[in-house]
Amino acid sequence: MCTVVAQQVAERIKSSPELYDFTKTEIPPLLLLLDRREDPLSPLLLQWTYQAMVHELIGITRNKVDLSHAPGVHADTKEVVLSPDQDQFYADNMYLNFGDLGTVVQDLVNDFASKTKSTQKVQTLEDIKKFCETFPEFRKVSSNVTKHVTIMGEISRQVALRKLLDVSEREQELACNNDHATAYRRVVEMLQNPIFAKEDVLRQALLYILRYEKQNKLPEILQLLTLRENYSGAELGLPAQMLCYAGSDQRKLDLFGTRGLLQRTKKAMSRQLKGVENIYTQHTPLLFEILDGLLTCRLKETEFPFILGAPFKERPVDVFVIIMGGATYEEAACVAELNRQNPVTRIVLGGTCVLNSRQFLQNLASIK
């Protein structure tokens, strides 16, 4: 797919050279096309940055969030707009971890409370929601903040209802550690436990199948999924479909960091990108490693062939990344951080769509 698209773009450039006439003194921009199948993990994993959590647990469609099905939502927040161009609070905080975002909101509410000499305690998200209801003037002067409090309340409800802290820890361990005995025991335990939501159990099964494909445990996993009696035939077909789409035979790159030097440097890269690690944010998208290799001129031409032009001998200035099969908000946060760390380089991320796990699995099921 990427090769076909790259060839078509190259033909368009050749047919209209006046539109793409970069002077010889400039470093020409680089268009990097990637296939989603090279990293099927990122769309499957729960994320804890604000923008990614909203899209995963509620959904963002054309910058709009539908909260009409969330319990206890005010009429004026049944549908809200989330756009960094129109909402400065969102622009400033969309890549924050969820816990840090709560602290930011609490500080804003505490500041308002001190100005109004309120003695109402504001220590939890529920306290913040009650404060907003008690002081309608706060809703007027900080409508964006109250909108985000509503969204955060719905996210918190789902995190508690679906035991997502436990789910996320299991996912991260599967994605980042290589211990088959422990992984198999924990995935079987989750598949047999009715307290976990079916969509979370299915994602766990798919992560295990990808991580330990060579262990040939697909029949056992399918049997355990079948015993839960709440999966459709299409859903039960997803593990095999996943291997056909993005199994080790379909990928060219080192997704799990098990080849030589990459295995030793992957955790160091993760720390550079995220700071202090915790059990919920161990995973780093493969895109980060690719872009790190690009910015240091270490990408192998055998893995990333040039359709038009020659390999860069110096650091590119403008990089356009398109992921065929869809990009994720985790990858968007990764690109934002790389842009912050490398101000001389501008990286723009695009894709055929913006994925959450639900859409990724729908796309997977539709592949013939």
Tab-separated table of N, CA and C in Angstrom, residues 61-220:
chain	number	residue	atom	x	y	z
A	61	THR	N	-15.221	13.063	17.175
A	61	THR	CA	-15.566	13.050	15.761
A	61	THR	C	-15.639	14.486	15.258
A	62	ARG	N	-14.741	14.832	14.354
A	62	ARG	CA	-14.668	16.198	13.818
A	62	ARG	C	-14.620	17.232	14.940
A	63	ASN	N	-13.790	16.965	15.918
A	63	ASN	CA	-13.573	17.858	17.062
A	63	ASN	C	-14.785	17.964	17.991
A	64	LYS	N	-15.736	17.059	17.872
A	64	LYS	CA	-16.905	17.069	18.744
A	64	LYS	C	-16.944	15.812	19.605
A	65	VAL	N	-17.412	15.969	20.843
A	65	VAL	CA	-17.535	14.857	21.784
A	65	VAL	C	-18.995	14.738	22.198
A	66	ASP	N	-19.566	13.559	21.996
A	66	ASP	CA	-20.969	13.306	22.326
A	66	ASP	C	-21.055	12.737	23.740
A	67	LEU	N	-21.627	13.524	24.666
A	67	LEU	CA	-21.782	13.107	26.061
A	67	LEU	C	-23.241	12.815	26.404
A	68	SER	N	-24.074	12.660	25.384
A	68	SER	CA	-25.507	12.509	25.631
A	68	SER	C	-25.843	11.225	26.386
A	69	HIS	N	-24.974	10.227	26.302
A	69	HIS	CA	-25.237	8.957	26.991
A	69	HIS	C	-24.597	8.896	28.376
A	70	ALA	N	-23.856	9.927	28.746
A	70	ALA	CA	-23.217	9.948	30.070
A	70	ALA	C	-24.238	10.368	31.127
A	71	PRO	N	-24.295	9.682	32.257
A	71	PRO	CA	-25.288	10.017	33.289
A	71	PRO	C	-24.989	11.356	33.966
A	72	GLY	N	-26.062	12.095	34.281
A	72	GLY	CA	-25.934	13.324	35.063
A	72	GLY	C	-25.295	14.490	34.356
A	73	VAL	N	-25.372	14.526	33.021
A	73	VAL	CA	-24.737	15.599	32.259
A	73	VAL	C	-25.734	16.724	32.027
A	74	HIS	N	-25.303	17.983	32.219
A	74	HIS	CA	-26.162	19.141	31.970
A	74	HIS	C	-26.525	19.222	30.492
A	75	ALA	N	-27.671	19.830	30.223
A	75	ALA	CA	-28.158	19.931	28.846
A	75	ALA	C	-27.173	20.672	27.949
A	76	ASP	N	-26.460	21.666	28.526
A	76	ASP	CA	-25.545	22.458	27.700
A	76	ASP	C	-24.216	21.767	27.440
A	77	THR	N	-24.025	20.569	27.978
A	77	THR	CA	-22.785	19.821	27.715
A	77	THR	C	-23.069	18.432	27.132
A	78	LYS	N	-24.253	18.264	26.526
A	78	LYS	CA	-24.551	16.980	25.881
A	78	LYS	C	-23.619	16.727	24.697
A	79	GLU	N	-23.257	17.794	24.009
A	79	GLU	CA	-22.259	17.721	22.933
A	79	GLU	C	-21.346	18.920	23.073
A	80	VAL	N	-20.046	18.669	23.117
A	80	VAL	CA	-19.084	19.751	23.307
A	80	VAL	C	-18.021	19.702	22.220
A	81	VAL	N	-17.396	20.832	21.999
A	81	VAL	CA	-16.334	20.946	20.993
A	81	VAL	C	-14.981	20.875	21.689
A	82	LEU	N	-14.107	20.025	21.160
A	82	LEU	CA	-12.726	19.941	21.641
A	82	LEU	C	-11.799	20.297	20.489
A	83	SER	N	-11.348	21.529	20.487
A	83	SER	CA	-10.453	21.988	19.423
A	83	SER	C	-9.356	22.844	20.031
A	84	PRO	N	-8.109	22.492	19.810
A	84	PRO	CA	-7.012	23.309	20.353
A	84	PRO	C	-6.984	24.709	19.767
A	85	ASP	N	-7.634	24.926	18.618
A	85	ASP	CA	-7.672	26.254	18.005
A	85	ASP	C	-8.692	27.167	18.692
A	86	GLN	N	-9.699	26.561	19.334
A	86	GLN	CA	-10.762	27.348	19.947
A	86	GLN	C	-10.786	27.245	21.469
A	87	ASP	N	-9.994	26.380	22.037
A	87	ASP	CA	-10.052	26.099	23.471
A	87	ASP	C	-8.613	26.102	24.015
A	88	GLN	N	-8.229	27.200	24.640
A	88	GLN	CA	-6.855	27.331	25.097
A	88	GLN	C	-6.526	26.333	26.198
A	89	PHE	N	-7.486	26.056	27.064
A	89	PHE	CA	-7.256	25.079	28.126
A	89	PHE	C	-6.942	23.707	27.529
A	90	TYR	N	-7.688	23.330	26.505
A	90	TYR	CA	-7.455	22.045	25.833
A	90	TYR	C	-6.102	22.046	25.127
A	91	ALA	N	-5.794	23.149	24.450
A	91	ALA	CA	-4.510	23.244	23.745
A	91	ALA	C	-3.338	23.090	24.710
A	92	ASP	N	-3.482	23.662	25.902
A	92	ASP	CA	-2.390	23.623	26.883
A	92	ASP	C	-2.258	22.268	27.573
A	93	ASN	N	-3.344	21.492	27.617
A	93	ASN	CA	-3.359	20.307	28.487
A	93	ASN	C	-3.721	18.992	27.811
A	94	MET	N	-3.892	18.987	26.491
A	94	MET	CA	-4.398	17.765	25.860
A	94	MET	C	-3.394	16.615	25.893
A	95	TYR	N	-2.112	16.916	26.095
A	95	TYR	CA	-1.121	15.840	26.174
A	95	TYR	C	-0.724	15.511	27.609
A	96	LEU	N	-1.405	16.126	28.583
A	96	LEU	CA	-1.110	15.820	29.975
A	96	LEU	C	-1.657	14.456	30.362
A	97	ASN	N	-0.959	13.778	31.275
A	97	ASN	CA	-1.534	12.576	31.866
A	97	ASN	C	-2.774	12.954	32.659
A	98	PHE	N	-3.701	12.011	32.755
A	98	PHE	CA	-5.001	12.300	33.345
A	98	PHE	C	-4.876	12.807	34.784
A	99	GLY	N	-3.990	12.225	35.564
A	99	GLY	CA	-3.811	12.659	36.946
A	99	GLY	C	-3.302	14.084	37.035
A	100	ASP	N	-2.355	14.454	36.156
A	100	ASP	CA	-1.827	15.817	36.143
A	100	ASP	C	-2.910	16.811	35.723
A	101	LEU	N	-3.780	16.397	34.802
A	101	LEU	CA	-4.864	17.270	34.367
A	101	LEU	C	-5.803	17.580	35.531
A	102	GLY	N	-6.099	16.578	36.348
A	102	GLY	CA	-6.940	16.796	37.519
A	102	GLY	C	-6.354	17.832	38.452
A	103	THR	N	-5.029	17.814	38.605
A	103	THR	CA	-4.357	18.799	39.463
A	103	THR	C	-4.496	20.201	38.891
A	104	VAL	N	-4.375	20.331	37.554
A	104	VAL	CA	-4.521	21.640	36.910
A	104	VAL	C	-5.916	22.203	37.149
A	105	VAL	N	-6.946	21.352	36.947
A	105	VAL	CA	-8.325	21.801	37.141
A	105	VAL	C	-8.564	22.164	38.603
A	106	GLN	N	-8.047	21.353	39.503
A	106	GLN	CA	-8.230	21.628	40.932
A	106	GLN	C	-7.598	22.968	41.309
A	107	ASP	N	-6.426	23.275	40.758
A	107	ASP	CA	-5.776	24.548	41.052
A	107	ASP	C	-6.620	25.721	40.564
A	108	LEU	N	-7.245	25.577	39.381
A	108	LEU	CA	-8.094	26.647	38.865
A	108	LEU	C	-9.298	26.876	39.768
A	109	VAL	N	-9.922	25.769	40.203
A	109	VAL	CA	-11.092	25.888	41.065
A	109	VAL	C	-10.695	26.473	42.419
A	110	ASN	N	-9.578	26.033	42.962
A	110	ASN	CA	-9.120	26.561	44.253
A	110	ASN	C	-8.832	28.062	44.164
A	111	ASP	N	-8.270	28.480	43.026
A	111	ASP	CA	-7.988	29.902	42.840
A	111	ASP	C	-9.282	30.712	42.837
A	112	PHE	N	-10.304	30.188	42.138
A	112	PHE	CA	-11.598	30.873	42.119
A	112	PHE	C	-12.222	30.868	43.507
A	113	ALA	N	-12.111	29.735	44.210
A	113	ALA	CA	-12.693	29.635	45.549
A	113	ALA	C	-12.059	30.633	46.499
A	114	SER	N	-10.756	30.831	46.392
A	114	SER	CA	-10.075	31.783	47.277
A	114	SER	C	-10.533	33.208	47.003
A	115	LYS	N	-10.798	33.531	45.721
A	115	LYS	CA	-11.246	34.869	45.370
A	115	LYS	C	-12.659	35.131	45.874
A	116	THR	N	-13.485	34.088	45.927
A	116	THR	CA	-14.868	34.247	46.396
A	116	THR	C	-14.995	33.938	47.883
A	117	LYS	N	-13.851	33.665	48.517
A	117	LYS	CA	-13.811	33.354	49.957
A	117	LYS	C	-14.707	32.156	50.309
A	118	SER	N	-14.768	31.198	49.394
A	118	SER	CA	-15.548	29.987	49.659
A	118	SER	C	-14.763	29.050	50.574
A	119	THR	N	-15.481	28.399	51.474
A	119	THR	CA	-14.848	27.424	52.377
A	119	THR	C	-15.125	25.982	51.941
A	120	GLN	N	-15.747	25.833	50.774
A	120	GLN	CA	-16.088	24.492	50.283
A	120	GLN	C	-14.811	23.726	49.925
A	121	LYS	N	-14.712	22.489	50.411
A	121	LYS	CA	-13.533	21.675	50.129
A	121	LYS	C	-13.557	21.199	48.678
A	122	VAL	N	-12.397	21.287	48.031
A	122	VAL	CA	-12.259	20.833	46.643
A	122	VAL	C	-11.024	19.938	46.573
A	123	GLN	N	-11.241	18.643	46.766
A	123	GLN	CA	-10.111	17.713	46.815
A	123	GLN	C	-10.214	16.589	45.792
A	124	THR	N	-11.422	16.289	45.340
A	124	THR	CA	-11.621	15.206	44.385
A	124	THR	C	-12.370	15.734	43.176
A	125	LEU	N	-12.434	14.905	42.122
A	125	LEU	CA	-13.178	15.301	40.931
A	125	LEU	C	-14.648	15.508	41.256
A	126	GLU	N	-15.199	14.690	42.146
A	126	GLU	CA	-16.591	14.854	42.555
A	126	GLU	C	-16.787	16.187	43.286
A	127	ASP	N	-15.793	16.576	44.109
A	127	ASP	CA	-15.849	17.883	44.772
A	127	ASP	C	-15.867	19.020	43.758
A	128	ILE	N	-15.053	18.875	42.714
A	128	ILE	CA	-14.994	19.909	41.678
A	128	ILE	C	-16.338	20.031	40.973
A	129	LYS	N	-16.965	18.893	40.659
A	129	LYS	CA	-18.273	18.920	40.001
A	129	LYS	C	-19.304	19.602	40.892
A	130	LYS	N	-19.295	19.306	42.182
A	130	LYS	CA	-20.237	19.934	43.117
A	130	LYS	C	-19.976	21.431	43.222
A	131	PHE	N	-18.700	21.807	43.203
A	131	PHE	CA	-18.348	23.222	43.268
A	131	PHE	C	-18.926	23.966	42.061
A	132	CYS	N	-18.798	23.371	40.882
A	132	CYS	CA	-19.318	24.015	39.665
A	132	CYS	C	-20.825	24.191	39.735
A	133	GLU	N	-21.523	23.237	40.352
A	133	GLU	CA	-22.973	23.337	40.490
A	133	GLU	C	-23.347	24.382	41.532
A	134	THR	N	-22.543	24.516	42.586
A	134	THR	CA	-22.831	25.470	43.654
A	134	THR	C	-22.579	26.903	43.215
A	135	PHE	N	-21.580	27.104	42.357
A	135	PHE	CA	-21.209	28.447	41.913
A	135	PHE	C	-21.431	28.575	40.406
A	136	PRO	N	-22.672	28.875	39.995
A	136	PRO	CA	-22.936	29.015	38.553
A	136	PRO	C	-22.097	30.110	37.908
A	137	GLU	N	-21.654	31.113	38.716
A	137	GLU	CA	-20.822	32.163	38.135
A	137	GLU	C	-19.471	31.603	37.688
A	138	PHE	N	-19.013	30.514	38.358
A	138	PHE	CA	-17.776	29.870	37.915
A	138	PHE	C	-17.992	29.231	36.544
A	139	ARG	N	-19.178	28.686	36.330
A	139	ARG	CA	-19.495	28.093	35.018
A	139	ARG	C	-19.450	29.161	33.926
A	140	LYS	N	-19.853	30.392	34.287
A	140	LYS	CA	-19.878	31.458	33.290
A	140	LYS	C	-18.469	31.933	32.947
A	141	VAL	N	-17.657	32.159	33.973
A	141	VAL	CA	-16.314	32.702	33.709
A	141	VAL	C	-15.339	31.622	33.275
A	142	SER	N	-15.667	30.370	33.555
A	142	SER	CA	-14.758	29.269	33.204
A	142	SER	C	-15.529	28.144	32.521
A	143	SER	N	-16.269	28.509	31.482
A	143	SER	CA	-17.108	27.516	30.808
A	143	SER	C	-16.275	26.381	30.230
A	144	ASN	N	-15.070	26.714	29.714
A	144	ASN	CA	-14.219	25.664	29.179
A	144	ASN	C	-13.803	24.684	30.262
A	145	VAL	N	-13.487	25.214	31.456
A	145	VAL	CA	-13.060	24.342	32.540
A	145	VAL	C	-14.190	23.416	32.961
A	146	THR	N	-15.403	23.944	33.088
A	146	THR	CA	-16.526	23.100	33.496
A	146	THR	C	-16.833	22.041	32.429
A	147	LYS	N	-16.632	22.399	31.167
A	147	LYS	CA	-16.785	21.406	30.101
A	147	LYS	C	-15.814	20.255	30.300
A	148	HIS	N	-14.596	20.584	30.629
A	148	HIS	CA	-13.585	19.544	30.818
A	148	HIS	C	-13.823	18.757	32.108
A	149	VAL	N	-14.382	19.407	33.126
A	149	VAL	CA	-14.741	18.676	34.339
A	149	VAL	C	-15.789	17.615	34.022
A	150	THR	N	-16.753	17.961	33.162
A	150	THR	CA	-17.786	17.001	32.753
A	150	THR	C	-17.162	15.819	32.014
A	151	ILE	N	-16.263	16.116	31.083
A	151	ILE	CA	-15.592	15.042	30.334
A	151	ILE	C	-14.768	14.167	31.274
A	152	MET	N	-14.026	14.803	32.166
A	152	MET	CA	-13.199	14.055	33.117
A	152	MET	C	-14.055	13.178	34.030
A	153	GLY	N	-15.241	13.685	34.387
A	153	GLY	CA	-16.133	12.878	35.213
A	153	GLY	C	-16.570	11.613	34.515
A	154	GLU	N	-16.880	11.711	33.220
A	154	GLU	CA	-17.291	10.528	32.469
A	154	GLU	C	-16.117	9.558	32.291
A	155	ILE	N	-14.926	10.091	32.054
A	155	ILE	CA	-13.749	9.231	31.941
A	155	ILE	C	-13.512	8.494	33.258
A	156	SER	N	-13.583	9.215	34.366
A	156	SER	CA	-13.364	8.604	35.681
A	156	SER	C	-14.395	7.521	35.972
A	157	ARG	N	-15.626	7.776	35.558
A	157	ARG	CA	-16.685	6.767	35.759
A	157	ARG	C	-16.349	5.480	35.018
A	158	GLN	N	-15.905	5.610	33.762
A	158	GLN	CA	-15.577	4.420	32.984
A	158	GLN	C	-14.329	3.719	33.503
A	159	VAL	N	-13.351	4.503	33.958
A	159	VAL	CA	-12.134	3.902	34.520
A	159	VAL	C	-12.487	3.013	35.713
A	160	ALA	N	-13.380	3.497	36.577
A	160	ALA	CA	-13.777	2.728	37.755
A	160	ALA	C	-14.663	1.544	37.366
A	161	LEU	N	-15.625	1.777	36.482
A	161	LEU	CA	-16.584	0.733	36.108
A	161	LEU	C	-15.902	-0.442	35.419
A	162	ARG	N	-14.950	-0.145	34.548
A	162	ARG	CA	-14.307	-1.185	33.750
A	162	ARG	C	-12.965	-1.645	34.322
A	163	LYS	N	-12.637	-1.181	35.530
A	163	LYS	CA	-11.374	-1.589	36.178
A	163	LYS	C	-10.179	-1.317	35.270
A	164	LEU	N	-10.135	-0.109	34.691
A	164	LEU	CA	-9.157	0.172	33.643
A	164	LEU	C	-7.739	0.351	34.155
A	165	LEU	N	-7.566	0.677	35.418
A	165	LEU	CA	-6.204	0.703	35.960
A	165	LEU	C	-5.596	-0.693	35.925
A	166	ASP	N	-6.373	-1.676	36.338
A	166	ASP	CA	-5.912	-3.069	36.296
A	166	ASP	C	-5.699	-3.512	34.853
A	167	VAL	N	-6.667	-3.181	33.986
A	167	VAL	CA	-6.570	-3.560	32.573
A	167	VAL	C	-5.312	-2.959	31.942
A	168	SER	N	-5.083	-1.681	32.201
A	168	SER	CA	-3.944	-1.001	31.589
A	168	SER	C	-2.612	-1.588	32.060
A	169	GLU	N	-2.520	-1.897	33.340
A	169	GLU	CA	-1.291	-2.513	33.842
A	169	GLU	C	-1.014	-3.826	33.120
A	170	ARG	N	-2.048	-4.634	32.921
A	170	ARG	CA	-1.887	-5.918	32.223
A	170	ARG	C	-1.460	-5.689	30.767
A	171	GLU	N	-2.064	-4.712	30.124
A	171	GLU	CA	-1.718	-4.424	28.733
A	171	GLU	C	-0.266	-3.988	28.591
A	172	GLN	N	0.159	-3.092	29.463
A	172	GLN	CA	1.525	-2.582	29.379
A	172	GLN	C	2.548	-3.696	29.629
A	173	GLU	N	2.245	-4.568	30.570
A	173	GLU	CA	3.149	-5.691	30.839
A	173	GLU	C	3.251	-6.594	29.611
A	174	LEU	N	2.134	-6.830	28.948
A	174	LEU	CA	2.144	-7.657	27.741
A	174	LEU	C	2.954	-7.000	26.628
A	175	ALA	N	2.759	-5.703	26.448
A	175	ALA	CA	3.393	-5.007	25.328
A	175	ALA	C	4.889	-4.825	25.526
A	176	CYS	N	5.324	-4.690	26.789
A	176	CYS	CA	6.697	-4.231	27.035
A	176	CYS	C	7.616	-5.264	27.663
A	177	ASN	N	7.087	-6.332	28.223
A	177	ASN	CA	7.930	-7.328	28.882
A	177	ASN	C	7.885	-8.651	28.137
A	178	ASN	N	8.947	-9.418	28.276
A	178	ASN	CA	9.041	-10.699	27.574
A	178	ASN	C	9.114	-11.830	28.599
A	179	ASP	N	7.942	-12.238	29.081
A	179	ASP	CA	7.853	-13.300	30.088
A	179	ASP	C	6.594	-14.106	29.783
A	180	HIS	N	6.747	-15.125	28.948
A	180	HIS	CA	5.564	-15.820	28.452
A	180	HIS	C	4.777	-16.519	29.545
A	181	ALA	N	5.439	-17.151	30.470
A	181	ALA	CA	4.723	-17.906	31.511
A	181	ALA	C	3.799	-16.988	32.304
A	182	THR	N	4.319	-15.841	32.728
A	182	THR	CA	3.505	-14.891	33.485
A	182	THR	C	2.407	-14.298	32.605
A	183	ALA	N	2.751	-13.968	31.375
A	183	ALA	CA	1.774	-13.366	30.464
A	183	ALA	C	0.615	-14.317	30.204
A	184	TYR	N	0.919	-15.585	29.960
A	184	TYR	CA	-0.148	-16.545	29.668
A	184	TYR	C	-1.045	-16.753	30.889
A	185	ARG	N	-0.428	-16.847	32.054
A	185	ARG	CA	-1.222	-17.020	33.276
A	185	ARG	C	-2.157	-15.841	33.485
A	186	ARG	N	-1.654	-14.631	33.266
A	186	ARG	CA	-2.466	-13.443	33.522
A	186	ARG	C	-3.547	-13.249	32.458
A	187	VAL	N	-3.256	-13.605	31.215
A	187	VAL	CA	-4.284	-13.451	30.185
A	187	VAL	C	-5.394	-14.472	30.379
A	188	VAL	N	-5.050	-15.699	30.779
A	188	VAL	CA	-6.079	-16.708	31.075
A	188	VAL	C	-6.933	-16.262	32.256
A	189	GLU	N	-6.271	-15.717	33.264
A	189	GLU	CA	-6.996	-15.212	34.436
A	189	GLU	C	-8.003	-14.139	34.039
A	190	MET	N	-7.598	-13.241	33.147
A	190	MET	CA	-8.502	-12.167	32.721
A	190	MET	C	-9.637	-12.705	31.847
A	191	LEU	N	-9.324	-13.644	30.968
A	191	LEU	CA	-10.346	-14.214	30.100
A	191	LEU	C	-11.418	-14.967	30.892
A	192	GLN	N	-11.036	-15.482	32.043
A	192	GLN	CA	-11.971	-16.254	32.856
A	192	GLN	C	-12.695	-15.417	33.910
A	193	ASN	N	-12.340	-14.141	34.020
A	193	ASN	CA	-12.901	-13.297	35.072
A	193	ASN	C	-14.029	-12.431	34.514
A	194	PRO	N	-15.261	-12.602	34.969
A	194	PRO	CA	-16.401	-11.872	34.398
A	194	PRO	C	-16.448	-10.390	34.773
A	195	ILE	N	-15.590	-9.918	35.686
A	195	ILE	CA	-15.662	-8.508	36.072
A	195	ILE	C	-15.113	-7.590	34.986
A	196	PHE	N	-14.344	-8.139	34.038
A	196	PHE	CA	-13.750	-7.316	32.991
A	196	PHE	C	-14.693	-7.225	31.796
A	197	ALA	N	-14.790	-6.030	31.212
A	197	ALA	CA	-15.653	-5.796	30.056
A	197	ALA	C	-15.157	-6.586	28.853
A	198	LYS	N	-16.082	-6.984	27.998
A	198	LYS	CA	-15.733	-7.846	26.875
A	198	LYS	C	-14.734	-7.189	25.929
A	199	GLU	N	-14.865	-5.866	25.708
A	199	GLU	CA	-13.938	-5.209	24.792
A	199	GLU	C	-12.517	-5.176	25.353
A	200	ASP	N	-12.401	-5.078	26.678
A	200	ASP	CA	-11.072	-5.064	27.296
A	200	ASP	C	-10.442	-6.456	27.276
A	201	VAL	N	-11.273	-7.477	27.468
A	201	VAL	CA	-10.788	-8.857	27.403
A	201	VAL	C	-10.322	-9.189	25.985
A	202	LEU	N	-11.084	-8.757	24.993
A	202	LEU	CA	-10.716	-9.035	23.602
A	202	LEU	C	-9.401	-8.364	23.238
A	203	ARG	N	-9.220	-7.120	23.660
A	203	ARG	CA	-7.946	-6.436	23.388
A	203	ARG	C	-6.783	-7.171	24.038
A	204	GLN	N	-6.998	-7.647	25.256
A	204	GLN	CA	-5.943	-8.380	25.959
A	204	GLN	C	-5.570	-9.642	25.183
A	205	ALA	N	-6.564	-10.336	24.679
A	205	ALA	CA	-6.305	-11.548	23.900
A	205	ALA	C	-5.511	-11.228	22.635
A	206	LEU	N	-5.863	-10.139	21.968
A	206	LEU	CA	-5.168	-9.763	20.735
A	206	LEU	C	-3.723	-9.349	21.013
A	207	LEU	N	-3.518	-8.634	22.109
A	207	LEU	CA	-2.152	-8.259	22.480
A	207	LEU	C	-1.304	-9.493	22.760
A	208	TYR	N	-1.887	-10.454	23.457
A	208	TYR	CA	-1.145	-11.678	23.760
A	208	TYR	C	-0.798	-12.433	22.467
A	209	ILE	N	-1.769	-12.559	21.576
A	209	ILE	CA	-1.552	-13.281	20.318
A	209	ILE	C	-0.436	-12.632	19.501
A	210	LEU	N	-0.393	-11.315	19.486
A	210	LEU	CA	0.662	-10.620	18.756
A	210	LEU	C	2.024	-10.800	19.423
A	211	ARG	N	2.039	-10.658	20.756
A	211	ARG	CA	3.310	-10.684	21.494
A	211	ARG	C	3.951	-12.073	21.484
A	212	TYR	N	3.115	-13.084	21.598
A	212	TYR	CA	3.632	-14.458	21.718
A	212	TYR	C	3.084	-15.341	20.601
A	213	GLU	N	3.115	-14.811	19.409
A	213	GLU	CA	2.604	-15.514	18.241
A	213	GLU	C	3.247	-16.887	18.067
A	214	LYS	N	4.563	-16.988	18.302
A	214	LYS	CA	5.287	-18.236	18.063
A	214	LYS	C	4.970	-19.316	19.095
A	215	GLN	N	4.264	-18.968	20.172
A	215	GLN	CA	3.883	-19.974	21.177
A	215	GLN	C	2.690	-20.820	20.737
A	216	ASN	N	2.043	-20.391	19.644
A	216	ASN	CA	0.941	-21.182	19.060
A	216	ASN	C	-0.184	-21.461	20.058
A	217	LYS	N	-0.591	-20.438	20.796
A	217	LYS	CA	-1.671	-20.596	21.772
A	217	LYS	C	-3.015	-20.097	21.245
A	218	LEU	N	-3.125	-19.831	19.955
A	218	LEU	CA	-4.367	-19.302	19.400
A	218	LEU	C	-5.570	-20.197	19.685
A	219	PRO	N	-5.487	-21.538	19.521
A	219	PRO	CA	-6.668	-22.371	19.820
A	219	PRO	C	-7.138	-22.247	21.267
A	220	GLU	N	-6.208	-22.193	22.218
A	220	GLU	CA	-6.593	-22.075	23.631
A	220	GLU	C	-7.252	-20.729	23.909
